mmCIF file with all atom_site columns, C-alpha atoms and ligand atoms in Angstrom:
data_model
loop_
_atom_site.group_PDB
_atom_site.id
_atom_site.type_symbol
_atom_site.label_atom_id
_atom_site.label_alt_id
_atom_site.label_comp_id
_atom_site.label_asym_id
_atom_site.label_entity_id
_atom_site.label_seq_id
_atom_site.pdbx_PDB_ins_code
_atom_site.Cartn_x
_atom_site.Cartn_y
_atom_site.Cartn_z
_atom_site.occupancy
_atom_site.B_iso_or_equiv
_atom_site.pdbx_formal_charge
_atom_site.auth_seq_id
_atom_site.auth_comp_id
_atom_site.auth_asym_id
_atom_site.auth_atom_id
_atom_site.pdbx_PDB_model_num
ATOM   1   C CA  . MET A 1 1   ? 9.975   5.167  4.687  1.00 73.00 ? 1   MET A CA  1
ATOM   2   C CA  . LEU A 1 2   ? 9.592   3.661  1.175  1.00 78.00 ? 2   LEU A CA  1
ATOM   3   C CA  . ARG A 1 3   ? 6.088   2.448  2.009  1.00 83.00 ? 3   ARG A CA  1
ATOM   4   C CA  . PHE A 1 4   ? 5.216   5.991  3.135  1.00 81.00 ? 4   PHE A CA  1
ATOM   5   C CA  . LEU A 1 5   ? 6.653   7.571  -0.018 1.00 83.00 ? 5   LEU A CA  1
ATOM   6   C CA  . ALA A 1 6   ? 4.769   5.088  -2.216 1.00 87.00 ? 6   ALA A CA  1
ATOM   7   C CA  . GLN A 1 7   ? 1.477   6.086  -0.561 1.00 83.00 ? 7   GLN A CA  1
ATOM   8   C CA  . THR A 1 8   ? 2.382   9.786  -0.922 1.00 85.00 ? 8   THR A CA  1
ATOM   9   C CA  . LEU A 1 9   ? 2.855   9.302  -4.665 1.00 84.00 ? 9   LEU A CA  1
ATOM   10  C CA  . ARG A 1 10  ? -0.370  7.295  -4.907 1.00 86.00 ? 10  ARG A CA  1
ATOM   11  C CA  . ASP A 1 11  ? -2.556  9.674  -2.855 1.00 88.00 ? 11  ASP A CA  1
ATOM   12  C CA  . TYR A 1 12  ? -0.887  13.019 -2.053 1.00 84.00 ? 12  TYR A CA  1
ATOM   13  C CA  . HIS A 1 13  ? -4.220  14.605 -1.104 1.00 85.00 ? 13  HIS A CA  1
ATOM   14  C CA  . HIS A 1 14  ? -4.652  12.370 1.943  1.00 89.00 ? 14  HIS A CA  1
ATOM   15  C CA  . VAL A 1 15  ? -1.023  11.631 2.859  1.00 86.00 ? 15  VAL A CA  1
ATOM   16  C CA  . GLY A 1 16  ? 0.300   15.162 2.336  1.00 84.00 ? 16  GLY A CA  1
ATOM   17  C CA  . ALA A 1 17  ? 3.871   14.526 3.490  1.00 86.00 ? 17  ALA A CA  1
ATOM   18  C CA  . ILE A 1 18  ? 7.138   13.309 2.032  1.00 82.00 ? 18  ILE A CA  1
ATOM   19  C CA  . ALA A 1 19  ? 8.301   11.459 5.133  1.00 91.00 ? 19  ALA A CA  1
ATOM   20  C CA  . PRO A 1 20  ? 6.880   10.083 8.375  1.00 96.00 ? 20  PRO A CA  1
ATOM   21  C CA  . SER A 1 21  ? 7.118   12.393 11.389 1.00 97.00 ? 21  SER A CA  1
ATOM   22  C CA  . SER A 1 22  ? 10.270  12.302 13.512 1.00 98.00 ? 22  SER A CA  1
ATOM   23  C CA  . ARG A 1 23  ? 10.495  10.921 17.017 1.00 98.00 ? 23  ARG A CA  1
ATOM   24  C CA  . SER A 1 24  ? 10.969  14.510 18.284 1.00 98.00 ? 24  SER A CA  1
ATOM   25  C CA  . LEU A 1 25  ? 7.676   15.590 16.731 1.00 98.00 ? 25  LEU A CA  1
ATOM   26  C CA  . ALA A 1 26  ? 5.964   12.445 18.069 1.00 98.00 ? 26  ALA A CA  1
ATOM   27  C CA  . ARG A 1 27  ? 7.182   13.249 21.598 1.00 98.00 ? 27  ARG A CA  1
ATOM   28  C CA  . ALA A 1 28  ? 6.102   16.904 21.345 1.00 98.00 ? 28  ALA A CA  1
ATOM   29  C CA  . LEU A 1 29  ? 2.602   15.909 20.227 1.00 98.00 ? 29  LEU A CA  1
ATOM   30  C CA  . ALA A 1 30  ? 2.239   13.226 22.896 1.00 98.00 ? 30  ALA A CA  1
ATOM   31  C CA  . ALA A 1 31  ? 3.570   15.398 25.761 1.00 97.00 ? 31  ALA A CA  1
ATOM   32  C CA  . PRO A 1 32  ? 0.061   16.687 26.724 1.00 96.00 ? 32  PRO A CA  1
ATOM   33  C CA  . LEU A 1 33  ? -0.995  13.073 27.349 1.00 96.00 ? 33  LEU A CA  1
ATOM   34  C CA  . ARG A 1 34  ? 1.075   13.230 30.539 1.00 93.00 ? 34  ARG A CA  1
ATOM   35  C CA  . SER A 1 35  ? -1.701  15.327 32.009 1.00 84.00 ? 35  SER A CA  1
ATOM   36  C CA  . ARG A 1 36  ? -4.403  12.894 33.125 1.00 84.00 ? 36  ARG A CA  1
ATOM   37  C CA  . PRO A 1 37  ? -7.406  15.132 33.768 1.00 74.00 ? 37  PRO A CA  1
ATOM   38  C CA  . HIS A 1 38  ? -9.615  12.302 35.098 1.00 77.00 ? 38  HIS A CA  1
ATOM   39  C CA  . GLN A 1 39  ? -9.071  9.413  37.448 1.00 82.00 ? 39  GLN A CA  1
ATOM   40  C CA  . GLY A 1 40  ? -8.863  5.931  35.947 1.00 91.00 ? 40  GLY A CA  1
ATOM   41  C CA  . PRO A 1 41  ? -7.739  4.708  32.530 1.00 95.00 ? 41  PRO A CA  1
ATOM   42  C CA  . MET A 1 42  ? -7.366  7.121  29.611 1.00 96.00 ? 42  MET A CA  1
ATOM   43  C CA  . ARG A 1 43  ? -8.853  6.718  26.150 1.00 96.00 ? 43  ARG A CA  1
ATOM   44  C CA  . ILE A 1 44  ? -6.750  8.219  23.356 1.00 97.00 ? 44  ILE A CA  1
ATOM   45  C CA  . LEU A 1 45  ? -7.707  8.741  19.711 1.00 98.00 ? 45  LEU A CA  1
ATOM   46  C CA  . GLU A 1 46  ? -5.081  9.046  16.987 1.00 98.00 ? 46  GLU A CA  1
ATOM   47  C CA  . VAL A 1 47  ? -6.301  10.245 13.596 1.00 98.00 ? 47  VAL A CA  1
ATOM   48  C CA  . GLY A 1 48  ? -4.186  9.610  10.489 1.00 98.00 ? 48  GLY A CA  1
ATOM   49  C CA  . PRO A 1 49  ? -1.507  7.381  12.058 1.00 98.00 ? 49  PRO A CA  1
ATOM   50  C CA  . GLY A 1 50  ? 0.049   6.413  8.703  1.00 97.00 ? 50  GLY A CA  1
ATOM   51  C CA  . THR A 1 51  ? 2.959   4.062  9.458  1.00 97.00 ? 51  THR A CA  1
ATOM   52  C CA  . GLY A 1 52  ? 2.779   4.783  13.207 1.00 98.00 ? 52  GLY A CA  1
ATOM   53  C CA  . ALA A 1 53  ? 5.406   7.518  13.601 1.00 98.00 ? 53  ALA A CA  1
ATOM   54  C CA  . LEU A 1 54  ? 3.279   9.486  16.092 1.00 98.00 ? 54  LEU A CA  1
ATOM   55  C CA  . THR A 1 55  ? 1.776   6.307  17.561 1.00 98.00 ? 55  THR A CA  1
ATOM   56  C CA  . ARG A 1 56  ? 5.209   5.491  18.995 1.00 97.00 ? 56  ARG A CA  1
ATOM   57  C CA  . GLY A 1 57  ? 5.152   8.726  21.009 1.00 98.00 ? 57  GLY A CA  1
ATOM   58  C CA  . ILE A 1 58  ? 1.637   7.999  22.258 1.00 98.00 ? 58  ILE A CA  1
ATOM   59  C CA  . LEU A 1 59  ? 2.525   4.464  23.375 1.00 98.00 ? 59  LEU A CA  1
ATOM   60  C CA  . GLU A 1 60  ? 5.341   5.896  25.534 1.00 97.00 ? 60  GLU A CA  1
ATOM   61  C CA  . GLN A 1 61  ? 2.689   7.813  27.522 1.00 97.00 ? 61  GLN A CA  1
ATOM   62  C CA  . LEU A 1 62  ? 0.216   4.964  28.046 1.00 97.00 ? 62  LEU A CA  1
ATOM   63  C CA  . HIS A 1 63  ? -0.284  3.241  31.399 1.00 96.00 ? 63  HIS A CA  1
ATOM   64  C CA  . PRO A 1 64  ? -1.699  -0.269 31.852 1.00 96.00 ? 64  PRO A CA  1
ATOM   65  C CA  . GLY A 1 65  ? -5.477  -0.112 31.374 1.00 97.00 ? 65  GLY A CA  1
ATOM   66  C CA  . ASP A 1 66  ? -5.385  2.843  28.959 1.00 97.00 ? 66  ASP A CA  1
ATOM   67  C CA  . SER A 1 67  ? -6.731  2.313  25.446 1.00 97.00 ? 67  SER A CA  1
ATOM   68  C CA  . LEU A 1 68  ? -5.890  3.681  22.018 1.00 98.00 ? 68  LEU A CA  1
ATOM   69  C CA  . THR A 1 69  ? -8.120  3.987  18.946 1.00 97.00 ? 69  THR A CA  1
ATOM   70  C CA  . LEU A 1 70  ? -6.441  4.563  15.592 1.00 98.00 ? 70  LEU A CA  1
ATOM   71  C CA  . CYS A 1 71  ? -8.500  5.982  12.732 1.00 98.00 ? 71  CYS A CA  1
ATOM   72  C CA  . GLU A 1 72  ? -6.765  5.672  9.346  1.00 98.00 ? 72  GLU A CA  1
ATOM   73  C CA  . ILE A 1 73  ? -8.353  6.075  5.909  1.00 98.00 ? 73  ILE A CA  1
ATOM   74  C CA  . ASN A 1 74  ? -5.683  4.196  3.925  1.00 97.00 ? 74  ASN A CA  1
ATOM   75  C CA  . PRO A 1 75  ? -6.043  0.354  3.987  1.00 97.00 ? 75  PRO A CA  1
ATOM   76  C CA  . ASN A 1 76  ? -2.377  -0.084 3.063  1.00 97.00 ? 76  ASN A CA  1
ATOM   77  C CA  . PHE A 1 77  ? -1.306  1.827  6.191  1.00 97.00 ? 77  PHE A CA  1
ATOM   78  C CA  . VAL A 1 78  ? -3.881  -0.092 8.259  1.00 98.00 ? 78  VAL A CA  1
ATOM   79  C CA  . ALA A 1 79  ? -2.399  -3.421 7.127  1.00 98.00 ? 79  ALA A CA  1
ATOM   80  C CA  . TYR A 1 80  ? 1.074   -2.171 8.033  1.00 97.00 ? 80  TYR A CA  1
ATOM   81  C CA  . LEU A 1 81  ? -0.091  -0.967 11.475 1.00 98.00 ? 81  LEU A CA  1
ATOM   82  C CA  . GLU A 1 82  ? -1.739  -4.346 12.149 1.00 98.00 ? 82  GLU A CA  1
ATOM   83  C CA  . HIS A 1 83  ? 1.551   -6.027 11.254 1.00 98.00 ? 83  HIS A CA  1
ATOM   84  C CA  . ARG A 1 84  ? 3.439   -3.614 13.534 1.00 98.00 ? 84  ARG A CA  1
ATOM   85  C CA  . PHE A 1 85  ? 1.162   -4.292 16.510 1.00 98.00 ? 85  PHE A CA  1
ATOM   86  C CA  . ALA A 1 86  ? 1.705   -8.021 15.924 1.00 98.00 ? 86  ALA A CA  1
ATOM   87  C CA  . THR A 1 87  ? 5.496   -7.961 15.554 1.00 98.00 ? 87  THR A CA  1
ATOM   88  C CA  . ASP A 1 88  ? 7.192   -4.678 16.628 1.00 98.00 ? 88  ASP A CA  1
ATOM   89  C CA  . PRO A 1 89  ? 8.499   -4.948 20.229 1.00 98.00 ? 89  PRO A CA  1
ATOM   90  C CA  . GLU A 1 90  ? 7.534   -1.288 20.895 1.00 97.00 ? 90  GLU A CA  1
ATOM   91  C CA  . PHE A 1 91  ? 3.958   -1.829 19.643 1.00 98.00 ? 91  PHE A CA  1
ATOM   92  C CA  . ALA A 1 92  ? 3.103   -5.459 20.481 1.00 98.00 ? 92  ALA A CA  1
ATOM   93  C CA  . PRO A 1 93  ? 2.638   -4.968 24.277 1.00 98.00 ? 93  PRO A CA  1
ATOM   94  C CA  . TRP A 1 94  ? -0.247  -2.595 23.442 1.00 98.00 ? 94  TRP A CA  1
ATOM   95  C CA  . ALA A 1 95  ? -1.955  -4.774 20.803 1.00 98.00 ? 95  ALA A CA  1
ATOM   96  C CA  . ASN A 1 96  ? -4.815  -5.811 23.114 1.00 98.00 ? 96  ASN A CA  1
ATOM   97  C CA  . SER A 1 97  ? -5.450  -2.204 24.185 1.00 98.00 ? 97  SER A CA  1
ATOM   98  C CA  . THR A 1 98  ? -5.538  -0.851 20.629 1.00 98.00 ? 98  THR A CA  1
ATOM   99  C CA  . GLN A 1 99  ? -8.358  -0.740 18.105 1.00 97.00 ? 99  GLN A CA  1
ATOM   100 C CA  . ILE A 1 100 ? -7.557  0.111  14.469 1.00 98.00 ? 100 ILE A CA  1
ATOM   101 C CA  . LEU A 1 101 ? -10.418 1.543  12.406 1.00 97.00 ? 101 LEU A CA  1
ATOM   102 C CA  . CYS A 1 102 ? -10.032 1.750  8.637  1.00 98.00 ? 102 CYS A CA  1
ATOM   103 C CA  . LYS A 1 103 ? -12.284 4.695  7.855  1.00 97.00 ? 103 LYS A CA  1
ATOM   104 C CA  . PRO A 1 104 ? -12.201 8.467  7.354  1.00 97.00 ? 104 PRO A CA  1
ATOM   105 C CA  . VAL A 1 105 ? -12.403 10.465 10.573 1.00 97.00 ? 105 VAL A CA  1
ATOM   106 C CA  . GLU A 1 106 ? -15.485 12.142 9.094  1.00 94.00 ? 106 GLU A CA  1
ATOM   107 C CA  . GLU A 1 107 ? -17.321 8.819  9.624  1.00 93.00 ? 107 GLU A CA  1
ATOM   108 C CA  . LEU A 1 108 ? -16.337 8.286  13.268 1.00 92.00 ? 108 LEU A CA  1
ATOM   109 C CA  . ALA A 1 109 ? -19.408 7.834  15.469 1.00 85.00 ? 109 ALA A CA  1
ATOM   110 C CA  . MET A 1 110 ? -19.888 10.835 17.734 1.00 69.00 ? 110 MET A CA  1
ATOM   111 C CA  . THR A 1 111 ? -20.760 8.749  20.786 1.00 72.00 ? 111 THR A CA  1
ATOM   112 C CA  . SER A 1 112 ? -17.359 7.746  22.128 1.00 65.00 ? 112 SER A CA  1
ATOM   113 C CA  . SER A 1 113 ? -15.339 10.170 24.151 1.00 90.00 ? 113 SER A CA  1
ATOM   114 C CA  . PHE A 1 114 ? -11.622 10.542 24.507 1.00 95.00 ? 114 PHE A CA  1
ATOM   115 C CA  . HIS A 1 115 ? -9.286  12.152 27.028 1.00 95.00 ? 115 HIS A CA  1
ATOM   116 C CA  . HIS A 1 116 ? -6.880  13.320 24.311 1.00 97.00 ? 116 HIS A CA  1
ATOM   117 C CA  . ILE A 1 117 ? -6.647  13.321 20.500 1.00 98.00 ? 117 ILE A CA  1
ATOM   118 C CA  . VAL A 1 118 ? -3.446  13.235 18.446 1.00 98.00 ? 118 VAL A CA  1
ATOM   119 C CA  . CYS A 1 119 ? -3.944  14.129 14.817 1.00 98.00 ? 119 CYS A CA  1
ATOM   120 C CA  . GLY A 1 120 ? -1.618  13.769 11.819 1.00 98.00 ? 120 GLY A CA  1
ATOM   121 C CA  . LEU A 1 121 ? -4.019  14.962 9.109  1.00 98.00 ? 121 LEU A CA  1
ATOM   122 C CA  . PRO A 1 122 ? -2.669  17.172 6.278  1.00 96.00 ? 122 PRO A CA  1
ATOM   123 C CA  . PHE A 1 123 ? -5.175  20.005 6.793  1.00 97.00 ? 123 PHE A CA  1
ATOM   124 C CA  . ASN A 1 124 ? -3.552  22.210 4.160  1.00 92.00 ? 124 ASN A CA  1
ATOM   125 C CA  . ASN A 1 125 ? -4.693  19.722 1.497  1.00 94.00 ? 125 ASN A CA  1
ATOM   126 C CA  . PHE A 1 126 ? -8.344  19.830 2.568  1.00 97.00 ? 126 PHE A CA  1
ATOM   127 C CA  . LEU A 1 127 ? -11.256 22.151 1.905  1.00 98.00 ? 127 LEU A CA  1
ATOM   128 C CA  . PRO A 1 128 ? -11.789 24.749 4.654  1.00 98.00 ? 128 PRO A CA  1
ATOM   129 C CA  . GLU A 1 129 ? -15.273 23.342 5.387  1.00 98.00 ? 129 GLU A CA  1
ATOM   130 C CA  . THR A 1 130 ? -13.733 19.887 5.918  1.00 98.00 ? 130 THR A CA  1
ATOM   131 C CA  . VAL A 1 131 ? -11.142 21.288 8.345  1.00 98.00 ? 131 VAL A CA  1
ATOM   132 C CA  . GLN A 1 132 ? -13.896 23.112 10.246 1.00 98.00 ? 132 GLN A CA  1
ATOM   133 C CA  . MET A 1 133 ? -16.046 19.984 10.378 1.00 97.00 ? 133 MET A CA  1
ATOM   134 C CA  . ILE A 1 134 ? -13.172 17.766 11.582 1.00 98.00 ? 134 ILE A CA  1
ATOM   135 C CA  . PHE A 1 135 ? -12.313 20.132 14.460 1.00 98.00 ? 135 PHE A CA  1
ATOM   136 C CA  . ALA A 1 136 ? -16.007 20.340 15.414 1.00 96.00 ? 136 ALA A CA  1
ATOM   137 C CA  . LYS A 1 137 ? -15.986 16.541 15.531 1.00 96.00 ? 137 LYS A CA  1
ATOM   138 C CA  . PHE A 1 138 ? -12.844 16.548 17.701 1.00 97.00 ? 138 PHE A CA  1
ATOM   139 C CA  . GLU A 1 139 ? -14.503 18.976 20.102 1.00 95.00 ? 139 GLU A CA  1
ATOM   140 C CA  . ALA A 1 140 ? -17.544 16.677 20.333 1.00 94.00 ? 140 ALA A CA  1
ATOM   141 C CA  . LEU A 1 141 ? -15.385 13.581 20.869 1.00 95.00 ? 141 LEU A CA  1
ATOM   142 C CA  . LEU A 1 142 ? -13.291 15.093 23.687 1.00 95.00 ? 142 LEU A CA  1
ATOM   143 C CA  . LEU A 1 143 ? -13.987 14.816 27.397 1.00 93.00 ? 143 LEU A CA  1
ATOM   144 C CA  . PRO A 1 144 ? -13.711 18.021 29.465 1.00 91.00 ? 144 PRO A CA  1
ATOM   145 C CA  . ARG A 1 145 ? -10.120 19.332 29.683 1.00 92.00 ? 145 ARG A CA  1
ATOM   146 C CA  . GLY A 1 146 ? -9.007  16.979 26.926 1.00 94.00 ? 146 GLY A CA  1
ATOM   147 C CA  . THR A 1 147 ? -6.629  18.219 24.221 1.00 96.00 ? 147 THR A CA  1
ATOM   148 C CA  . VAL A 1 148 ? -6.325  17.998 20.434 1.00 98.00 ? 148 VAL A CA  1
ATOM   149 C CA  . ASN A 1 149 ? -2.698  17.812 19.346 1.00 98.00 ? 149 ASN A CA  1
ATOM   150 C CA  . PHE A 1 150 ? -1.768  18.337 15.713 1.00 98.00 ? 150 PHE A CA  1
ATOM   151 C CA  . PHE A 1 151 ? 1.110   19.656 13.633 1.00 98.00 ? 151 PHE A CA  1
ATOM   152 C CA  . GLU A 1 152 ? 1.618   22.092 10.802 1.00 96.00 ? 152 GLU A CA  1
ATOM   153 C CA  . TYR A 1 153 ? 4.749   22.167 8.664  1.00 95.00 ? 153 TYR A CA  1
ATOM   154 C CA  . ALA A 1 154 ? 6.510   25.515 9.133  1.00 93.00 ? 154 ALA A CA  1
ATOM   155 C CA  . GLY A 1 155 ? 6.163   27.732 6.068  1.00 86.00 ? 155 GLY A CA  1
ATOM   156 C CA  . ILE A 1 156 ? 4.123   25.191 4.127  1.00 82.00 ? 156 ILE A CA  1
ATOM   157 C CA  . ARG A 1 157 ? 1.294   27.600 3.226  1.00 79.00 ? 157 ARG A CA  1
ATOM   158 C CA  . TRP A 1 158 ? 3.790   30.210 2.071  1.00 82.00 ? 158 TRP A CA  1
ATOM   159 C CA  . LEU A 1 159 ? 5.398   27.574 -0.172 1.00 82.00 ? 159 LEU A CA  1
ATOM   160 C CA  . LYS A 1 160 ? 2.047   26.320 -1.457 1.00 79.00 ? 160 LYS A CA  1
ATOM   161 C CA  . ARG A 1 161 ? 0.988   29.883 -2.332 1.00 79.00 ? 161 ARG A CA  1
ATOM   162 C CA  . LEU A 1 162 ? 4.224   30.382 -4.243 1.00 81.00 ? 162 LEU A CA  1
ATOM   163 C CA  . VAL A 1 163 ? 3.637   27.446 -6.578 1.00 83.00 ? 163 VAL A CA  1
ATOM   164 C CA  . SER A 1 164 ? -0.158  27.242 -6.775 1.00 85.00 ? 164 SER A CA  1
ATOM   165 C CA  . SER A 1 165 ? -2.931  28.424 -9.089 1.00 90.00 ? 165 SER A CA  1
ATOM   166 C CA  . LYS A 1 166 ? -5.240  31.273 -7.994 1.00 92.00 ? 166 LYS A CA  1
ATOM   167 C CA  . SER A 1 167 ? -8.037  28.920 -6.885 1.00 92.00 ? 167 SER A CA  1
ATOM   168 C CA  . GLU A 1 168 ? -5.575  26.779 -4.942 1.00 91.00 ? 168 GLU A CA  1
ATOM   169 C CA  . ARG A 1 169 ? -4.121  29.890 -3.268 1.00 92.00 ? 169 ARG A CA  1
ATOM   170 C CA  . GLU A 1 170 ? -7.637  30.915 -2.231 1.00 93.00 ? 170 GLU A CA  1
ATOM   171 C CA  . ARG A 1 171 ? -8.341  27.478 -0.782 1.00 93.00 ? 171 ARG A CA  1
ATOM   172 C CA  . VAL A 1 172 ? -5.058  27.490 1.199  1.00 92.00 ? 172 VAL A CA  1
ATOM   173 C CA  . HIS A 1 173 ? -5.814  31.009 2.469  1.00 94.00 ? 173 HIS A CA  1
ATOM   174 C CA  . ALA A 1 174 ? -9.295  29.906 3.607  1.00 96.00 ? 174 ALA A CA  1
ATOM   175 C CA  . VAL A 1 175 ? -7.810  26.889 5.449  1.00 96.00 ? 175 VAL A CA  1
ATOM   176 C CA  . GLU A 1 176 ? -5.314  29.237 7.116  1.00 95.00 ? 176 GLU A CA  1
ATOM   177 C CA  . GLN A 1 177 ? -8.184  31.445 8.344  1.00 96.00 ? 177 GLN A CA  1
ATOM   178 C CA  . VAL A 1 178 ? -9.974  28.436 9.868  1.00 98.00 ? 178 VAL A CA  1
ATOM   179 C CA  . LEU A 1 179 ? -6.798  27.236 11.615 1.00 97.00 ? 179 LEU A CA  1
ATOM   180 C CA  . LYS A 1 180 ? -5.827  30.744 12.791 1.00 97.00 ? 180 LYS A CA  1
ATOM   181 C CA  . LYS A 1 181 ? -9.235  31.208 14.403 1.00 98.00 ? 181 LYS A CA  1
ATOM   182 C CA  . LEU A 1 182 ? -9.032  27.841 16.172 1.00 98.00 ? 182 LEU A CA  1
ATOM   183 C CA  . ILE A 1 183 ? -5.491  28.602 17.341 1.00 98.00 ? 183 ILE A CA  1
ATOM   184 C CA  . SER A 1 184 ? -6.317  32.093 18.595 1.00 98.00 ? 184 SER A CA  1
ATOM   185 C CA  . HIS A 1 185 ? -9.333  30.840 20.597 1.00 97.00 ? 185 HIS A CA  1
ATOM   186 C CA  . HIS A 1 186 ? -8.176  27.438 21.827 1.00 97.00 ? 186 HIS A CA  1
ATOM   187 C CA  . GLN A 1 187 ? -4.398  26.986 21.647 1.00 97.00 ? 187 GLN A CA  1
ATOM   188 C CA  . VAL A 1 188 ? -2.865  26.140 25.031 1.00 97.00 ? 188 VAL A CA  1
ATOM   189 C CA  . ASN A 1 189 ? 0.629   25.234 23.865 1.00 97.00 ? 189 ASN A CA  1
ATOM   190 C CA  . GLN A 1 190 ? 2.863   25.323 20.799 1.00 98.00 ? 190 GLN A CA  1
ATOM   191 C CA  . LYS A 1 191 ? 6.385   24.130 20.080 1.00 98.00 ? 191 LYS A CA  1
ATOM   192 C CA  . LEU A 1 192 ? 8.553   24.469 16.998 1.00 98.00 ? 192 LEU A CA  1
ATOM   193 C CA  . VAL A 1 193 ? 10.170  21.104 16.278 1.00 98.00 ? 193 VAL A CA  1
ATOM   194 C CA  . LEU A 1 194 ? 13.216  21.679 14.077 1.00 98.00 ? 194 LEU A CA  1
ATOM   195 C CA  . TRP A 1 195 ? 14.232  18.019 14.044 1.00 97.00 ? 195 TRP A CA  1
ATOM   196 C CA  . ASN A 1 196 ? 11.593  16.965 11.516 1.00 97.00 ? 196 ASN A CA  1
ATOM   197 C CA  . LEU A 1 197 ? 11.420  16.888 7.725  1.00 93.00 ? 197 LEU A CA  1
ATOM   198 C CA  . PRO A 1 198 ? 10.286  19.621 7.229  1.00 94.00 ? 198 PRO A CA  1
ATOM   199 C CA  . PRO A 1 199 ? 10.357  21.427 10.639 1.00 96.00 ? 199 PRO A CA  1
ATOM   200 C CA  . ALA A 1 200 ? 6.900   21.603 12.154 1.00 97.00 ? 200 ALA A CA  1
ATOM   201 C CA  . TRP A 1 201 ? 4.805   23.396 14.766 1.00 97.00 ? 201 TRP A CA  1
ATOM   202 C CA  . ALA A 1 202 ? 3.307   21.025 17.315 1.00 98.00 ? 202 ALA A CA  1
ATOM   203 C CA  . ARG A 1 203 ? 0.072   22.605 18.548 1.00 98.00 ? 203 ARG A CA  1
ATOM   204 C CA  . SER A 1 204 ? -2.195  21.735 21.440 1.00 98.00 ? 204 SER A CA  1
ATOM   205 C CA  . LEU A 1 205 ? -5.803  22.975 21.629 1.00 98.00 ? 205 LEU A CA  1
ATOM   206 C CA  . GLN A 1 206 ? -8.330  22.765 24.440 1.00 96.00 ? 206 GLN A CA  1
ATOM   207 C CA  . PHE A 1 207 ? -11.993 23.612 23.970 1.00 94.00 ? 207 PHE A CA  1
ATOM   208 C CA  . ASP A 1 208 ? -13.053 24.280 27.573 1.00 87.00 ? 208 ASP A CA  1
HETATM 209 C C1  . SAM B 2 .   ? 0.738   13.546 6.977  1.00 82.20 ? 301 SAM B C1  1
HETATM 210 S S1  . SAM B 2 .   ? 0.318   11.819 7.040  1.00 82.20 ? 301 SAM B S1  1
HETATM 211 C C2  . SAM B 2 .   ? 0.764   11.568 8.735  1.00 82.20 ? 301 SAM B C2  1
HETATM 212 C C3  . SAM B 2 .   ? 1.184   10.162 9.040  1.00 82.20 ? 301 SAM B C3  1
HETATM 213 C C4  . SAM B 2 .   ? 1.769   9.973  10.450 1.00 82.20 ? 301 SAM B C4  1
HETATM 214 N N1  . SAM B 2 .   ? 0.842   10.387 11.480 1.00 82.20 ? 301 SAM B N1  1
HETATM 215 C C5  . SAM B 2 .   ? 3.038   10.770 10.597 1.00 82.20 ? 301 SAM B C5  1
HETATM 216 O O1  . SAM B 2 .   ? 3.010   11.795 11.288 1.00 82.20 ? 301 SAM B O1  1
HETATM 217 O O2  . SAM B 2 .   ? 4.055   10.362 10.002 1.00 82.20 ? 301 SAM B O2  1
HETATM 218 C C6  . SAM B 2 .   ? -1.450  11.923 7.058  1.00 82.20 ? 301 SAM B C6  1
HETATM 219 C C7  . SAM B 2 .   ? -2.179  10.619 7.388  1.00 82.20 ? 301 SAM B C7  1
HETATM 220 O O3  . SAM B 2 .   ? -3.572  10.895 7.508  1.00 82.20 ? 301 SAM B O3  1
HETATM 221 C C8  . SAM B 2 .   ? -4.325  9.888  6.833  1.00 82.20 ? 301 SAM B C8  1
HETATM 222 N N2  . SAM B 2 .   ? -5.628  10.497 6.483  1.00 82.20 ? 301 SAM B N2  1
HETATM 223 C C9  . SAM B 2 .   ? -5.851  11.479 5.565  1.00 82.20 ? 301 SAM B C9  1
HETATM 224 N N3  . SAM B 2 .   ? -7.134  11.829 5.549  1.00 82.20 ? 301 SAM B N3  1
HETATM 225 C C10 . SAM B 2 .   ? -7.749  11.078 6.506  1.00 82.20 ? 301 SAM B C10 1
HETATM 226 C C11 . SAM B 2 .   ? -9.089  11.005 7.002  1.00 82.20 ? 301 SAM B C11 1
HETATM 227 N N4  . SAM B 2 .   ? -10.046 11.776 6.481  1.00 82.20 ? 301 SAM B N4  1
HETATM 228 N N5  . SAM B 2 .   ? -9.369  10.146 8.008  1.00 82.20 ? 301 SAM B N5  1
HETATM 229 C C12 . SAM B 2 .   ? -8.387  9.351  8.539  1.00 82.20 ? 301 SAM B C12 1
HETATM 230 N N6  . SAM B 2 .   ? -7.108  9.364  8.110  1.00 82.20 ? 301 SAM B N6  1
HETATM 231 C C13 . SAM B 2 .   ? -6.790  10.225 7.120  1.00 82.20 ? 301 SAM B C13 1
HETATM 232 C C14 . SAM B 2 .   ? -3.436  9.537  5.651  1.00 82.20 ? 301 SAM B C14 1
HETATM 233 O O4  . SAM B 2 .   ? -3.779  8.304  5.064  1.00 82.20 ? 301 SAM B O4  1
HETATM 234 C C15 . SAM B 2 .   ? -2.062  9.543  6.305  1.00 82.20 ? 301 SAM B C15 1
HETATM 235 O O5  . SAM B 2 .   ? -1.798  8.317  6.931  1.00 82.20 ? 301 SAM B O5  1
#
């Protein structure tokens, strides 16, 4: 928790949260992983794992032979995740099936393909073009019938608009338009998770 807060203070743009996600939110976002659209092992991508709050929910859904790729921009979080996979009894059994990449998702090679993606990125801090580009990348990285699962804090854009400058309000509005369009075309499930700080919508998108 303190590690997370320290990184929030250091780099709010990329961390974009005051606390790690709750176990309830982690379970809601990992629930679609129960659907295994293809025979054989699953490949899962988690983007922006931070201290591993959502990773825990993903690990609960993995079967032997499945693999997990974590893509995290912040080297401090990466070091912590490496430590967790070496020592935490919930994480260590999956150490050999997990690859941790320290890079921005924007730089992920487009060649690999995943059955599901879980994403913890703070989209409301980004430029609308970046949000658009990241979802286009997710679509390209997914296998048929795969899902992208991400969360949005309830009421966060309303709050941001209340306290922001005109240019910031315009940026937040443009991000909202991008997300609304994606949601209206591709959302297959949503759940309001009240047991999270702050409460959040868990959303699941499918592109085919
Ligand atoms: C809101 S925090 C979520 C952390 C964790 N998933 C959770 O739910 O508690 C956002 C995370 O995304 C990471 N991040 C931000 N921009 C990123 C990018 N372009 N590529 C990869 N990770 C990124 C941050 O470093 C941070 O760990």
